[in-house]
Coordinates of C-alpha atoms and ligand atoms in Angstrom, one line a residue:
M714 CA 0.0 -0.1 -0.2
R715 CA 1.2 3.4 -0.8
I716 CA 1.2 6.2 1.7
S717 CA -2.1 8.2 0.7
V718 CA -2.5 11.7 -0.2
F719 CA -4.8 12.1 2.5
A720 CA -2.0 11.0 4.9
S721 CA -2.8 14.0 7.2
Q722 CA -6.1 12.3 8.1
A723 CA -4.6 9.0 8.3
L724 CA -3.7 7.1 11.3
L725 CA -0.2 6.0 11.5
T726 CA 0.1 2.4 12.6
G727 CA 3.0 0.7 14.5
L728 CA 4.6 -0.6 11.3
G729 CA 4.7 2.8 9.5
F730 CA 2.0 2.0 7.3
A731 CA -1.2 4.5 7.0
F732 CA -4.5 4.0 6.4
T733 CA -6.7 6.6 5.0
H734 CA -10.0 7.2 7.1
P735 CA -12.6 7.3 6.1
G736 CA -11.4 4.9 3.3
L737 CA -13.5 1.9 2.6
L738 CA -16.3 2.5 0.0
H739 CA -16.2 6.5 0.7
T740 CA -13.5 8.9 1.3
G741 CA -14.1 12.4 2.8
A742 CA -13.6 13.9 -0.7
D743 CA -16.7 11.6 -1.9
F744 CA -19.1 13.2 1.1
E745 CA -18.2 16.5 0.2
R746 CA -19.2 15.7 -3.5
V747 CA -22.5 14.2 -2.5
V748 CA -23.5 17.0 0.1
A749 CA -22.9 19.5 -2.7
K750 CA -25.2 17.5 -5.2
V751 CA -27.8 17.0 -2.4
K752 CA -28.0 20.6 -1.3
A753 CA -28.1 21.8 -5.1
N754 CA -30.8 19.3 -5.8
S755 CA -29.4 18.0 -8.6
E756 CA -30.4 14.8 -10.2
P757 CA -30.0 11.9 -10.2
W758 CA -28.3 12.5 -6.6
K759 CA -31.5 13.9 -5.4
T760 CA -33.7 11.1 -6.3
G761 CA -30.8 8.8 -4.6
W762 CA -31.2 10.8 -1.6
T763 CA -35.1 10.8 -1.4
I764 CA -34.9 6.9 -1.7
L765 CA -32.2 6.5 1.1
T766 CA -34.7 8.8 3.3
S767 CA -37.6 7.3 2.4
N768 CA -36.2 3.6 3.3
S769 CA -37.4 2.7 7.1
H770 CA -33.9 1.3 7.6
A771 CA -32.6 5.2 7.6
S772 CA -35.2 5.9 10.3
A773 CA -33.9 7.5 13.6
T774 CA -36.4 5.3 15.3
Y775 CA -35.0 2.0 13.9
K776 CA -34.7 -0.4 16.4
A777 CA -31.7 -3.1 16.3
S778 CA -32.2 -6.8 16.9
P779 CA -28.7 -7.9 18.0
Q780 CA -28.4 -11.8 18.4
A781 CA -25.6 -13.7 20.4
T782 CA -26.1 -16.3 18.0
V783 CA -26.7 -15.8 14.2
I784 CA -27.4 -19.0 12.2
R785 CA -27.5 -19.0 8.3
G786 CA -28.6 -22.1 6.8
T787 CA -30.9 -24.8 7.9
C788 CA -30.3 -28.5 8.3
D789 CA -31.4 -31.5 10.6
G790 CA -30.6 -30.7 14.2
C791 CA -29.5 -26.9 13.3
A792 CA -31.0 -24.0 15.5
S793 CA -33.6 -22.1 13.2
E794 CA -32.1 -19.2 10.9
N795 CA -32.4 -15.8 12.4
Y796 CA -29.6 -14.1 10.0
S797 CA -32.4 -11.8 8.6
K798 CA -31.8 -9.8 11.9
L799 CA -27.9 -9.2 11.0
F800 CA -28.8 -8.1 7.6
N801 CA -31.6 -5.7 8.5
D802 CA -29.5 -4.1 11.1
A803 CA -26.2 -3.7 9.1
A804 CA -28.2 -2.3 6.2
A805 CA -29.7 0.2 8.8
A806 CA -26.3 1.0 10.5
Y807 CA -25.0 1.9 6.9
A808 CA -28.1 3.8 5.5
L809 CA -28.1 6.0 9.1
A810 CA -24.5 6.5 9.0
L811 CA -24.8 8.1 5.3
R812 CA -27.9 10.0 6.2
W813 CA -26.0 11.4 9.1
K814 CA -22.9 12.3 7.3
I815 CA -24.8 13.9 4.3
S816 CA -27.3 15.7 6.4
G817 CA -25.6 16.6 9.5
D818 CA -28.3 15.6 11.6
T819 CA -26.9 13.6 14.5
S820 CA -30.2 11.9 15.4
F821 CA -29.3 9.5 12.5
A822 CA -25.6 8.9 13.6
D823 CA -27.1 8.3 17.4
T824 CA -29.2 5.5 15.8
G825 CA -26.7 4.3 13.7
K826 CA -24.0 3.8 16.5
S827 CA -26.7 2.3 18.9
I828 CA -27.1 -0.5 16.3
L829 CA -23.4 -1.2 16.1
D830 CA -23.2 -1.1 19.9
A831 CA -25.7 -3.5 20.4
W832 CA -24.0 -5.9 17.9
A833 CA -20.7 -5.5 19.3
S834 CA -21.9 -6.2 22.9
T835 CA -24.1 -9.3 21.9
L836 CA -22.5 -11.2 19.0
K837 CA -20.7 -13.9 19.9
V838 CA -21.1 -16.9 17.2
I839 CA -22.1 -17.2 13.4
N840 CA -23.3 -20.6 12.8
G841 CA -25.6 -22.8 10.6
T842 CA -24.6 -25.0 7.5
S843 CA -21.6 -24.0 5.2
D844 CA -23.9 -21.0 4.6
K845 CA -22.5 -19.4 7.8
F846 CA -19.6 -18.7 5.6
L847 CA -21.7 -16.6 3.6
A848 CA -22.9 -14.5 6.6
S849 CA -19.3 -14.2 7.7
G850 CA -18.5 -12.9 4.1
I851 CA -21.5 -10.6 3.4
Y852 CA -22.6 -9.0 6.5
G853 CA -18.6 -8.2 8.0
Y854 CA -18.0 -5.7 5.2
Q855 CA -21.2 -4.0 5.8
L856 CA -20.9 -3.4 9.6
A857 CA -17.3 -2.1 8.9
N858 CA -18.6 0.2 6.5
A859 CA -20.9 1.6 8.6
A860 CA -18.6 1.8 11.4
E861 CA -15.8 3.5 9.0
V862 CA -18.5 6.5 8.2
L863 CA -19.5 6.8 12.0
R864 CA -15.9 6.7 13.3
S865 CA -16.0 10.5 12.9
Y866 CA -18.9 11.3 14.7
S867 CA -17.9 12.8 18.2
G868 CA -20.9 11.4 19.9
W869 CA -19.6 7.8 19.3
P870 CA -17.1 7.3 22.0
A871 CA -13.6 5.4 20.8
S872 CA -14.3 2.6 23.2
N873 CA -17.4 1.8 21.4
F874 CA -15.8 2.0 18.2
N875 CA -13.0 -0.2 19.4
A876 CA -15.6 -2.8 20.9
L877 CA -17.1 -2.9 17.5
S878 CA -13.8 -3.4 15.7
T879 CA -12.9 -6.1 18.3
M880 CA -16.0 -8.1 17.8
L881 CA -15.4 -8.1 13.8
V882 CA -11.8 -9.1 14.4
S883 CA -12.8 -11.8 16.9
V884 CA -15.9 -13.3 15.3
F885 CA -15.8 -12.3 11.6
Y886 CA -12.3 -12.5 10.7
P887 CA -11.3 -16.1 11.9
M888 CA -14.1 -17.2 9.8
N889 CA -12.7 -15.1 6.8
H890 CA -9.5 -16.7 7.3
A891 CA -10.7 -20.2 7.7
F892 CA -12.9 -20.3 4.8
L893 CA -10.2 -18.6 2.3
V894 CA -7.6 -21.4 3.7
N895 CA -9.5 -24.5 4.1
H896 CA -12.9 -23.9 2.2
N897 CA -14.8 -25.7 4.9
G898 CA -13.0 -29.0 4.1
A899 CA -14.1 -29.1 0.4
T900 CA -11.9 -29.4 -2.9
I901 CA -10.8 -26.1 -3.9
D902 CA -12.8 -25.8 -6.9
H903 CA -16.2 -26.4 -5.0
Y904 CA -17.2 -23.1 -3.8
W905 CA -18.4 -20.7 -6.1
A906 CA -16.5 -17.4 -6.6
N907 CA -18.9 -15.4 -4.4
W908 CA -18.0 -17.3 -1.4
D909 CA -14.6 -16.4 -1.7
L910 CA -15.0 -12.6 -2.7
A911 CA -17.6 -12.0 0.3
N912 CA -14.7 -13.3 2.8
I913 CA -12.1 -11.5 0.8
A914 CA -14.2 -8.1 0.9
T915 CA -14.6 -8.6 4.7
M916 CA -11.2 -9.8 5.7
Q917 CA -9.9 -6.5 3.8
A918 CA -12.5 -4.2 5.3
I919 CA -11.6 -5.2 8.9
G920 CA -8.2 -4.8 8.1
V921 CA -8.6 -1.1 7.3
L922 CA -11.1 -0.7 10.0
S923 CA -8.6 -2.1 12.6
D924 CA -5.5 -0.7 11.1
N925 CA -4.2 -3.8 10.4
Q926 CA -1.9 -4.0 7.5
T927 CA -1.3 -7.8 7.8
M928 CA -4.8 -8.5 7.6
Y929 CA -5.4 -6.5 4.8
N930 CA -2.4 -7.6 2.9
E931 CA -3.9 -11.2 3.3
A932 CA -7.1 -10.2 1.5
V933 CA -5.4 -8.4 -1.0
N934 CA -2.8 -11.3 -1.6
Y935 CA -5.4 -13.8 -2.0
F936 CA -7.6 -11.9 -4.4
K937 CA -4.4 -11.6 -6.6
T938 CA -3.0 -15.4 -6.2
G939 CA -5.5 -17.4 -4.0
A940 CA -6.3 -20.8 -4.8
G941 CA -9.9 -20.6 -4.8
N942 CA -12.7 -19.4 -7.2
G943 CA -12.7 -15.7 -5.9
A944 CA -9.1 -15.1 -6.9
L945 CA -9.5 -12.8 -9.8
P946 CA -8.0 -14.9 -12.6
K947 CA -10.4 -17.7 -11.5
A948 CA -13.3 -15.6 -10.9
I949 CA -12.9 -14.0 -14.5
W950 CA -11.2 -16.8 -16.1
K951 CA -11.8 -16.8 -20.1
L952 CA -11.0 -13.5 -22.2
Y953 CA -12.4 -12.6 -25.6
T954 CA -12.3 -9.6 -27.8
E955 CA -15.8 -8.4 -28.4
S956 CA -16.7 -9.2 -32.2
G957 CA -16.9 -5.9 -34.0
S958 CA -15.0 -3.7 -31.5
T959 CA -11.7 -3.7 -29.6
K960 CA -13.3 -4.3 -26.2
G961 CA -12.4 -7.2 -24.0
L962 CA -15.0 -9.3 -22.4
G963 CA -14.6 -11.5 -19.7
Q964 CA -16.4 -14.7 -19.0
N965 CA -17.2 -15.0 -15.2
Q966 CA -16.8 -18.5 -13.0
E967 CA -20.7 -18.1 -12.2
A968 CA -21.9 -17.4 -15.8
G969 CA -23.0 -21.2 -16.6
R970 CA -24.6 -21.4 -13.0
D971 CA -27.1 -18.4 -12.9
Q972 CA -27.4 -14.7 -13.5
G973 CA -28.4 -13.9 -9.9
H974 CA -25.2 -15.2 -8.4
A975 CA -23.0 -14.1 -11.5
T976 CA -24.3 -10.4 -10.6
L977 CA -23.3 -10.9 -7.0
D978 CA -20.1 -11.5 -8.1
F979 CA -19.7 -8.1 -9.5
S980 CA -21.4 -6.5 -6.4
L981 CA -18.7 -7.9 -4.6
L982 CA -15.7 -7.3 -7.0
G983 CA -16.7 -3.6 -7.0
V984 CA -16.5 -3.4 -3.0
I985 CA -13.2 -5.2 -3.0
A986 CA -11.7 -3.0 -5.7
Q987 CA -13.2 0.4 -4.2
Q988 CA -12.0 -0.5 -0.7
S989 CA -8.4 -0.9 -2.2
Y990 CA -8.7 2.1 -4.4
N991 CA -9.3 4.3 -1.4
Q992 CA -6.2 3.0 0.2
G993 CA -4.2 3.6 -2.8
D994 CA -4.2 0.2 -4.4
D995 CA -5.5 -0.2 -7.7
L996 CA -7.5 -3.5 -8.0
F997 CA -9.7 -1.9 -10.5
G998 CA -6.8 -1.8 -12.8
Y999 CA -5.4 -4.9 -11.7
L1000 CA -4.7 -7.6 -14.5
S1001 CA -5.4 -4.8 -17.4
N1002 CA -8.6 -4.0 -16.0
R1003 CA -9.9 -7.7 -15.8
I1004 CA -12.8 -6.4 -13.7
L1005 CA -14.1 -4.3 -16.4
A1006 CA -13.8 -7.1 -18.9
G1007 CA -15.9 -9.1 -16.4
S1008 CA -18.3 -6.5 -15.9
E1009 CA -18.9 -5.8 -19.7
Y1010 CA -19.4 -9.3 -20.1
C1011 CA -21.9 -10.0 -17.4
A1012 CA -23.7 -6.7 -17.8
K1013 CA -24.1 -7.2 -21.9
Y1014 CA -25.6 -10.9 -21.1
N1015 CA -28.0 -9.4 -18.4
V1016 CA -29.1 -6.6 -20.7
N1017 CA -30.2 -9.2 -23.1
K1018 CA -27.4 -9.4 -25.7
T1019 CA -25.4 -12.5 -26.8
V1020 CA -21.9 -13.1 -25.5
P1021 CA -19.6 -15.8 -26.4
Y1022 CA -19.1 -18.8 -23.7
A1023 CA -16.7 -21.8 -23.1
T1024 CA -17.8 -24.7 -21.4
Y1025 CA -16.9 -24.3 -17.6
T1026 CA -15.8 -27.6 -15.6
N1027 CA -15.0 -27.9 -12.2
S1028 CA -15.1 -31.0 -9.7
D1029 CA -18.9 -31.0 -9.3
V1030 CA -20.2 -29.7 -12.8
T1031 CA -19.7 -29.3 -16.6
Q1032 CA -21.7 -26.4 -17.8
T1033 CA -22.0 -26.2 -21.7
I1034 CA -24.1 -23.0 -22.1
I1035 CA -24.3 -19.8 -20.3
S1036 CA -27.2 -20.1 -17.9
N1037 CA -30.3 -17.9 -18.5
A1038 CA -31.7 -18.1 -15.1
S1039 CA -32.2 -15.1 -13.2
R1040 CA -31.2 -13.2 -16.5
G1041 CA -31.7 -9.4 -15.7
T1042 CA -31.6 -9.7 -11.8
V1043 CA -31.7 -6.2 -10.6
R1044 CA -28.8 -5.6 -8.0
P1045 CA -27.8 -2.1 -7.0
A1046 CA -24.1 -2.8 -8.0
W1047 CA -23.3 -0.9 -11.4
E1048 CA -23.1 2.6 -10.5
L1049 CA -19.7 1.9 -8.7
L1050 CA -18.2 0.0 -11.7
Y1051 CA -19.5 2.6 -14.3
A1052 CA -18.4 5.7 -12.4
H1053 CA -14.9 4.3 -11.9
Y1054 CA -14.2 2.7 -15.2
S1055 CA -15.9 5.2 -17.4
S1056 CA -16.4 8.6 -15.6
L1057 CA -13.3 8.4 -13.8
K1058 CA -10.7 6.6 -16.1
G1059 CA -12.3 7.3 -19.4
L1060 CA -12.5 3.7 -20.1
N1061 CA -15.5 2.3 -22.4
A1062 CA -17.7 0.8 -19.9
S1063 CA -20.9 0.9 -22.3
W1064 CA -22.5 -2.4 -21.3
T1065 CA -21.7 -1.8 -17.8
G1066 CA -23.6 1.5 -18.3
K1067 CA -26.7 0.1 -20.1
M1068 CA -27.1 -2.5 -16.9
R1069 CA -26.6 0.6 -14.8
D1070 CA -29.4 2.4 -16.6
Y1071 CA -31.5 -0.4 -16.3
V1072 CA -31.1 -1.1 -12.5
V1073 CA -31.7 2.7 -12.2
E1074 CA -34.7 2.5 -14.2
Q1075 CA -36.2 -0.7 -12.3
S1076 CA -35.5 1.2 -8.8
G1077 CA -37.4 4.2 -9.7
G1078 CA -34.5 6.6 -10.7
A1079 CA -31.6 5.8 -8.5
E1080 CA -29.9 2.9 -6.8
G1081 CA -31.7 1.9 -3.6
G1082 CA -30.4 -0.1 -0.5
G1083 CA -31.3 -2.7 1.7
G1084 CA -35.1 -2.9 2.0
N1085 CA -35.6 -1.4 -1.4
Y1086 CA -35.0 -5.0 -3.2
G1087 CA -37.2 -7.1 -1.3
S1088 CA -37.3 -8.7 2.3
T1089 CA -34.9 -11.7 1.6
S1090 CA -31.4 -12.1 1.6
G1091 CA -30.5 -11.0 -1.9
G1092 CA -31.9 -7.7 -1.7
F1093 CA -29.0 -7.1 1.4
D1094 CA -26.1 -8.6 -0.6
Q1095 CA -25.0 -5.3 -1.2
L1096 CA -25.2 -1.9 0.4
G1097 CA -26.3 0.0 -2.7
Y1098 CA -27.4 3.7 -2.8
G1099 CA -24.7 3.8 -5.5
T1100 CA -26.4 6.5 -7.6
L1101 CA -26.1 8.8 -4.7
M1102 CA -22.8 7.6 -3.5
Y1103 CA -20.7 7.2 -6.8
R1104 CA -22.3 8.8 -9.6
L1105 CA -19.8 11.4 -11.2
D1106 CA -20.8 14.0 -13.6
A1107 CA -20.3 12.7 -17.0
Ligands
NAG1649 C1 -22.9 -24.9 15.7 O1 -23.9 -25.9 15.1 C2 -23.5 -26.9 15.3 C3 -24.8 -27.8 14.6 O2 -25.9 -27.6 15.3 C4 -23.2 -27.4 16.5 O3 -22.9 -28.7 17.1 C5 -22.3 -26.4 17.3 O4 -22.0 -26.7 18.6 C6 -22.4 -25.1 16.9 N1 -21.3 -24.2 17.3 C7 -21.2 -23.2 18.2 C8 -19.9 -22.5 18.4 O5 -22.5 -22.9 18.7
NAG1650 C1 -31.2 -16.7 16.6 O1 -30.7 -18.3 16.7 C2 -30.2 -18.4 18.3 C3 -29.6 -19.7 18.3 O2 -30.6 -20.8 17.7 C4 -31.2 -18.2 19.2 O3 -30.6 -18.3 20.5 C5 -32.1 -16.9 19.3 O4 -33.4 -17.0 19.8 C6 -32.4 -16.7 17.8 N1 -33.1 -15.5 17.5 C7 -34.2 -15.3 16.6 C8 -34.6 -13.8 17.0 O5 -34.8 -16.3 16.3
NAG1651 C1 -3.3 -8.4 12.6 O1 -4.1 -9.3 11.8 C2 -3.2 -10.5 12.0 C3 -3.9 -11.5 11.1 O2 -4.0 -11.3 9.9 C4 -3.1 -11.1 13.5 O3 -2.4 -12.2 13.3 C5 -2.5 -9.7 14.0 O4 -2.4 -10.0 15.4 C6 -3.2 -8.8 14.1 N1 -2.3 -7.3 14.5 C7 -3.0 -6.6 15.5 C8 -1.9 -5.7 15.8 O5 -4.0 -6.7 15.9
NAG1652 C1 -34.5 -8.2 -21.4 O1 -35.9 -8.9 -21.6 C2 -36.6 -9.0 -20.6 C3 -37.8 -10.2 -21.0 O2 -38.3 -9.7 -22.1 C4 -37.5 -7.7 -20.2 O3 -38.1 -7.6 -19.1 C5 -36.2 -6.8 -20.0 O4 -36.7 -5.5 -19.8 C6 -35.3 -6.5 -20.9 N1 -33.9 -5.8 -20.4 C7 -33.5 -4.9 -21.0 C8 -32.2 -4.1 -20.5 O5 -33.9 -4.2 -22.0
NAG1653 C1 -33.2 -20.5 -21.2 O1 -32.3 -21.4 -21.7 C2 -33.0 -22.8 -21.9 C3 -31.9 -23.7 -21.9 O2 -31.1 -23.5 -23.1 C4 -33.8 -22.8 -23.1 O3 -34.6 -24.1 -23.0 C5 -34.9 -21.5 -22.9 O4 -35.7 -21.4 -24.2 C6 -34.1 -20.4 -22.4 N1 -35.2 -19.2 -22.0 C7 -35.3 -18.0 -22.6 C8 -36.2 -17.4 -22.2 O5 -34.3 -17.6 -23.5
NAG1654 C1 -17.8 1.1 -26.8 O1 -18.0 0.1 -27.0 C2 -19.1 -0.5 -27.6 C3 -18.9 -2.0 -28.1 O2 -19.3 -2.7 -26.9 C4 -19.1 0.4 -29.0 O3 -20.2 0.1 -29.8 C5 -19.0 1.8 -28.8 O4 -18.7 2.4 -30.2 C6 -17.7 2.0 -28.0 N1 -17.8 3.4 -27.8 C7 -16.8 4.1 -27.9 C8 -17.0 5.9 -27.4 O5 -15.7 3.9 -28.5

């Protein structure tokens, strides 16, 4: 990691590395931009703000439901699932953190911190079937992002911030590490890419939140060279040149499975790349913009165009055609990718842009967040609100 230009805001660690704060999904400069857009009533940020403030998860009266044991995955002899408590509360903590940071109204920060305090003092175990490793991956980075925004709130004592950070380090990180090392005892190609990607995203986020360079590096190194399907060369494994153009397209590991999971991979890839970029590491650009090639491929298929496909084989399945199951899945994931590659870097992300526009249209004019896409887990797989938070002037 390079020392960031925001070094004056950064906390020096004992090793001499500096992390920028806030520096997970959003920087201080991002918040300045968003505040100005919302104050000016500019579209589409204004609609994004209205969607956020209308979501019940962003209400100052939201009540947390902390659990000592969170269960994801039902099986004979397992306790019943209750992980919806965690994903609703993580979405709420994040929505409230944004609402405070953008409006300046501390009532939202107070509710947000109370959610994080409640989980910090209560959660001890994440259990269930193998699906417990989805919970350790998908919800850890979400809580860490809420905390990363709220850490600058003067009404949240450092001891409470530290308790939340310690809980993430002691409950989530060991599961992230165990999964990336052992994959629940399975053969290395058994778990689909999203399982690794989620656990990478959370490990990386906890590393930044807790100023732990070793942990952050463990996540980034796995992303580059890990053995499982979430490592980038495996997650986007087959490259093509689009016919009639010079654009690269990259077939993703879950393309032959279904598009609900294929698109989830891009939600998570965006998170990992953004969290690194804000610390001075360019994973968006890694392997010649490999994530962009993958995003263009996945987006193109999901806006109903044809893409090339090569048979995918692992220890469990052989998939000879791309899967049309859940084609056109609406996930608030594409604003982040389009903003980075097209608006910031000037690269051609036209299919990602079409998918972004489709999701925005389906969402009422801007990407929503947890609670705007149904009550089941898929609608909480990503934090969302991307139109508000990532959209840049063209
Ligand atoms: C997790 O659940 C399994 C199966 O129900 C149980 O055997 C195990 O003791 C639980 N672990 C923890 C730490 O609660
Ligand atoms: C969540 O699961 C744990 C472990 O089975 C249980 O003690 C707790 O009551 C559950 N919570 C809810 C809200 O169901
Ligand atoms: C940082 O995380 C690593 C695991 O990646 C851990 O072994 C180490 O103790 C942590 N360092 C601190 C200062 O907490
Ligand atoms: C793709 O086709 C489906 C089914 O006809 C349709 O509902 C959807 O709007 C189309 N998507 C786009 C981006 O046009
Ligand atoms: C989806 O793919 C299956 C298998 O190739 C095919 O039979 C079906 O017609 C396709 N459905 C649509 C809506 O394209
Ligand atoms: C971007 O790529 C698409 C093909 O994916 C192509 O049709 C379009 O002309 C390109 N745009 C520019 C500005 O080069």
